[in-house]
């Protein structure tokens, strides 16, 4: 059984640039959630994808967007990067019917630094 | 509003001591789920346990045990005979049956010294 993988591991961007982060879900999982974890804080929910559609969204602006592909992998895109976007971005996969908080299994994260 | 509070920012213990990490939650939902995750320095969140609101039985898994008390809205985590490898940040999280997101506390950093 393959766990959740994310790429890249680390990324450095400058303010105003755009970034794409990638996630492959755990084998058999059909739902992917993205979280942002600022230094010293708990993860904050960005959004979730189920059946290739956004299934719910946290308190993040529209410049945070995503995609889910038929193989259940996912991308997180952030446009017009700001300094406060510097964080660890975590992807989590689960087997869900679209609702309910099932066990979410997390990847190792992508650490984004915005200069 | 849903909220998770982990009042202990950092705990330091000597190896083999027992340690309890506190978690207090707030929700008006009658069906909800509580989780604990471990985050070692590598950054990956490791799933430890999920409990639903209808199951108040305490659980033990090896050196780990969890105490769920709805009367005090708490879901505390105890590590018995701590080891250096237990050093990590531990997060408590809340999920509702009506939602899909997990709400995390701010975490407790546990340092186990040899």
Coordinates of C-alpha atoms in Angstrom, one line a residue:
Chain A
X1 CA 0.0 0.0 0.0
X2 CA 1.4 3.3 -1.1
X3 CA 1.1 6.3 1.3
X4 CA 0.4 9.9 0.5
X5 CA 3.2 11.6 -1.4
X6 CA 3.8 15.2 -2.1
X7 CA 6.1 17.2 -4.4
X8 CA 8.2 19.2 -4.2
X9 CA 9.6 18.9 -0.7
X10 CA 10.8 22.5 -0.5
X11 CA 10.1 25.5 -2.6
X12 CA 11.3 29.1 -2.6
X13 CA 9.3 31.7 -4.5
X14 CA 9.2 35.5 -4.5
X15 CA 6.2 37.7 -3.8
X16 CA 3.7 37.9 -6.7
X17 CA 4.8 34.6 -8.3
X18 CA 2.5 31.6 -8.7
X19 CA 3.1 28.1 -7.4
X20 CA 1.7 24.6 -8.0
X21 CA 2.0 21.8 -5.3
X22 CA 1.3 18.2 -6.1
X23 CA -0.2 15.3 -4.1
X24 CA -0.7 11.6 -4.8
X25 CA -3.3 10.1 -2.6
X26 CA -3.0 6.8 -0.7
X27 CA -3.9 3.8 -2.7
X28 CA -7.7 3.3 -2.7
X29 CA -8.5 6.8 -1.4
X30 CA -10.9 9.0 -3.4
X31 CA -10.8 12.2 -1.4
X32 CA -8.0 14.8 -1.0
X33 CA -7.8 17.6 1.5
X34 CA -5.3 20.4 1.6
X35 CA -4.2 22.2 4.8
X36 CA -1.9 25.1 5.5
X37 CA 0.3 24.9 8.6
X38 CA 2.1 28.1 9.6
X39 CA 5.1 27.8 11.9
X40 CA 4.1 27.0 15.4
X41 CA 0.4 26.5 14.6
X42 CA -2.0 23.7 13.8
X43 CA -3.0 22.9 10.3
X44 CA -5.8 25.1 8.8
X45 CA -8.2 23.5 6.2
X46 CA -7.9 25.0 2.7
X47 CA -10.3 22.8 0.7
X48 CA -11.2 19.3 -0.2
X49 CA -11.7 17.5 -3.5
X50 CA -14.0 14.6 -4.0
X51 CA -14.9 13.1 -7.4
X52 CA -12.8 15.8 -9.1
X53 CA -14.9 18.6 -7.6
X54 CA -14.3 21.0 -4.7
X55 CA -16.3 19.6 -1.9
X56 CA -15.8 22.3 0.7
X57 CA -13.6 25.3 1.4
X58 CA -12.0 27.0 4.4
X59 CA -11.4 30.6 4.9
X60 CA -8.9 31.1 2.1
X61 CA -9.1 33.6 -0.8
X62 CA -9.8 32.6 -4.4
X63 CA -6.1 32.8 -5.3
X64 CA -5.9 29.4 -3.6
X65 CA -7.3 26.9 -6.1
X66 CA -7.0 23.2 -6.8
X67 CA -7.7 20.3 -9.0
X68 CA -8.3 16.6 -8.6
X69 CA -7.5 14.2 -11.4
X70 CA -9.3 10.9 -12.4
X71 CA -6.5 9.0 -10.6
X72 CA -7.4 11.0 -7.4
X73 CA -4.1 12.9 -7.4
X74 CA -4.4 16.6 -6.7
X75 CA -2.8 20.0 -7.2
X76 CA -2.9 23.1 -5.1
X77 CA -2.3 26.3 -7.0
X78 CA -1.5 29.6 -5.3
X79 CA -1.5 32.8 -7.3
X80 CA 0.0 36.2 -6.4
X81 CA 2.0 34.8 -3.6
X82 CA 2.3 36.9 -0.4
X83 CA 4.8 36.7 2.4
X84 CA 2.2 35.2 4.7
X85 CA 1.8 32.2 2.4
X86 CA 5.0 30.9 3.7
X87 CA 4.0 27.7 5.4
X88 CA 4.0 23.9 5.3
X89 CA 1.3 22.7 2.9
X90 CA -0.1 19.3 3.8
X91 CA -2.1 17.0 1.7
X92 CA -4.4 14.4 3.3
X93 CA -6.3 11.6 1.6
X94 CA -9.2 9.6 2.8
X95 CA -11.9 7.2 1.7
X96 CA -15.1 9.1 2.0
X97 CA -18.5 9.4 0.5
X98 CA -18.3 13.1 0.4
X99 CA -19.2 14.0 3.9
X100 CA -18.2 13.1 7.4
X101 CA -14.8 13.3 8.9
X102 CA -13.1 10.1 8.2
X103 CA -9.5 9.3 9.1
X104 CA -7.3 11.5 7.0
X105 CA -3.8 10.3 6.2
X106 CA -1.3 13.0 5.6
X107 CA 1.7 13.3 3.3
X108 CA 5.1 14.7 4.4
X109 CA 4.2 18.2 3.2
X110 CA 5.7 20.9 1.0
X111 CA 7.5 23.7 2.7
X112 CA 6.9 26.9 0.8
X113 CA 9.0 30.0 1.5
X114 CA 8.0 33.3 0.0
X115 CA 10.6 36.0 -0.1
Chain B
X1 CA -18.6 27.4 16.6
X2 CA -16.2 24.5 16.7
X3 CA -12.9 24.8 18.4
X4 CA -10.1 22.7 19.9
X5 CA -7.9 24.0 22.7
X6 CA -4.6 22.5 23.7
X7 CA -3.5 24.6 26.6
X8 CA -0.1 23.0 27.0
X9 CA 2.2 24.6 24.6
X10 CA 5.3 22.6 25.5
X11 CA 5.9 19.7 28.0
X12 CA 9.3 18.3 28.9
X13 CA 9.7 15.0 30.7
X14 CA 12.5 12.6 31.5
X15 CA 12.4 9.2 29.8
X16 CA 10.2 6.6 31.4
X17 CA 7.9 9.2 33.0
X18 CA 4.2 9.2 32.2
X19 CA 2.8 12.2 30.5
X20 CA -0.7 13.4 29.7
X21 CA -1.6 15.8 26.9
X22 CA -4.8 17.7 27.3
X23 CA -7.4 18.4 24.7
X24 CA -10.7 20.4 25.2
X25 CA -13.1 20.7 22.3
X26 CA -16.3 22.8 21.6
X27 CA -19.1 21.8 19.2
X28 CA -22.8 21.9 19.2
X29 CA -23.1 18.9 16.9
X30 CA -24.3 15.7 18.5
X31 CA -22.2 13.5 16.1
X32 CA -18.6 14.3 15.9
X33 CA -15.2 12.7 15.8
X34 CA -12.0 13.3 17.7
X35 CA -8.5 12.6 16.5
X36 CA -5.0 12.7 17.7
X37 CA -2.0 13.1 15.3
X38 CA 1.7 13.0 16.0
X39 CA 4.0 15.3 14.0
X40 CA 7.7 14.4 14.3
X41 CA 10.4 16.8 13.0
X42 CA 10.0 15.4 9.5
X43 CA 6.7 17.2 9.3
X44 CA 4.3 14.4 8.4
X45 CA 1.2 14.1 10.5
X46 CA 0.9 10.5 11.8
X47 CA -2.6 9.3 12.6
X48 CA -2.9 7.9 16.1
X49 CA -6.6 7.5 16.9
X50 CA -10.2 8.4 15.9
X51 CA -13.1 8.3 18.3
X52 CA -16.8 9.1 17.6
X53 CA -19.0 11.0 20.0
X54 CA -21.1 7.9 20.9
X55 CA -18.2 5.9 22.1
X56 CA -16.9 7.0 25.4
X57 CA -14.9 3.9 26.2
X58 CA -11.3 4.6 27.0
X59 CA -8.8 3.1 24.6
X60 CA -5.4 1.6 25.2
X61 CA -2.8 0.8 22.5
X62 CA 0.5 -0.3 23.9
X63 CA 2.0 2.7 25.8
X64 CA -0.7 5.0 24.5
X65 CA -4.1 5.5 26.1
X66 CA -7.0 8.0 25.5
X67 CA -9.6 9.3 28.0
X68 CA -12.7 10.6 26.4
X69 CA -15.2 12.5 28.7
X70 CA -18.2 14.2 27.1
X71 CA -19.1 15.7 30.4
X72 CA -16.0 17.9 30.3
X73 CA -15.6 18.0 26.5
X74 CA -12.1 16.5 26.9
X75 CA -10.1 13.9 25.0
X76 CA -6.8 13.5 26.8
X77 CA -3.9 11.4 25.6
X78 CA -1.5 9.7 28.0
X79 CA 1.9 8.2 27.1
X80 CA 3.1 5.7 29.7
X81 CA 6.8 5.2 30.2
X82 CA 7.7 7.8 27.7
X83 CA 10.6 7.3 25.3
X84 CA 12.9 9.7 23.4
X85 CA 11.2 8.7 20.2
X86 CA 7.9 10.1 21.5
X87 CA 9.4 13.6 21.1
X88 CA 7.2 15.4 18.7
X89 CA 4.3 17.8 18.4
X90 CA 0.9 16.3 19.1
X91 CA -2.3 17.6 17.7
X92 CA -5.8 17.0 18.7
X93 CA -8.5 17.5 16.0
X94 CA -12.2 17.7 15.8
X95 CA -14.4 16.6 12.8
X96 CA -18.2 16.8 12.5
X97 CA -20.5 14.4 10.7
X98 CA -21.9 17.3 8.8
X99 CA -18.6 18.4 7.5
X100 CA -15.4 17.2 5.8
X101 CA -12.7 19.3 7.4
X102 CA -10.7 18.7 10.5
X103 CA -10.3 21.5 13.1
X104 CA -6.9 21.3 14.8
X105 CA -5.7 22.6 18.1
X106 CA -2.5 24.5 18.2
X107 CA -0.5 21.5 19.3
X108 CA 1.6 20.4 22.3
X109 CA 5.3 20.0 21.8
X110 CA 6.6 17.0 23.8
X111 CA 10.2 16.7 24.6
X112 CA 11.4 13.5 26.2
X113 CA 14.9 13.8 27.6
X114 CA 17.1 10.8 28.1

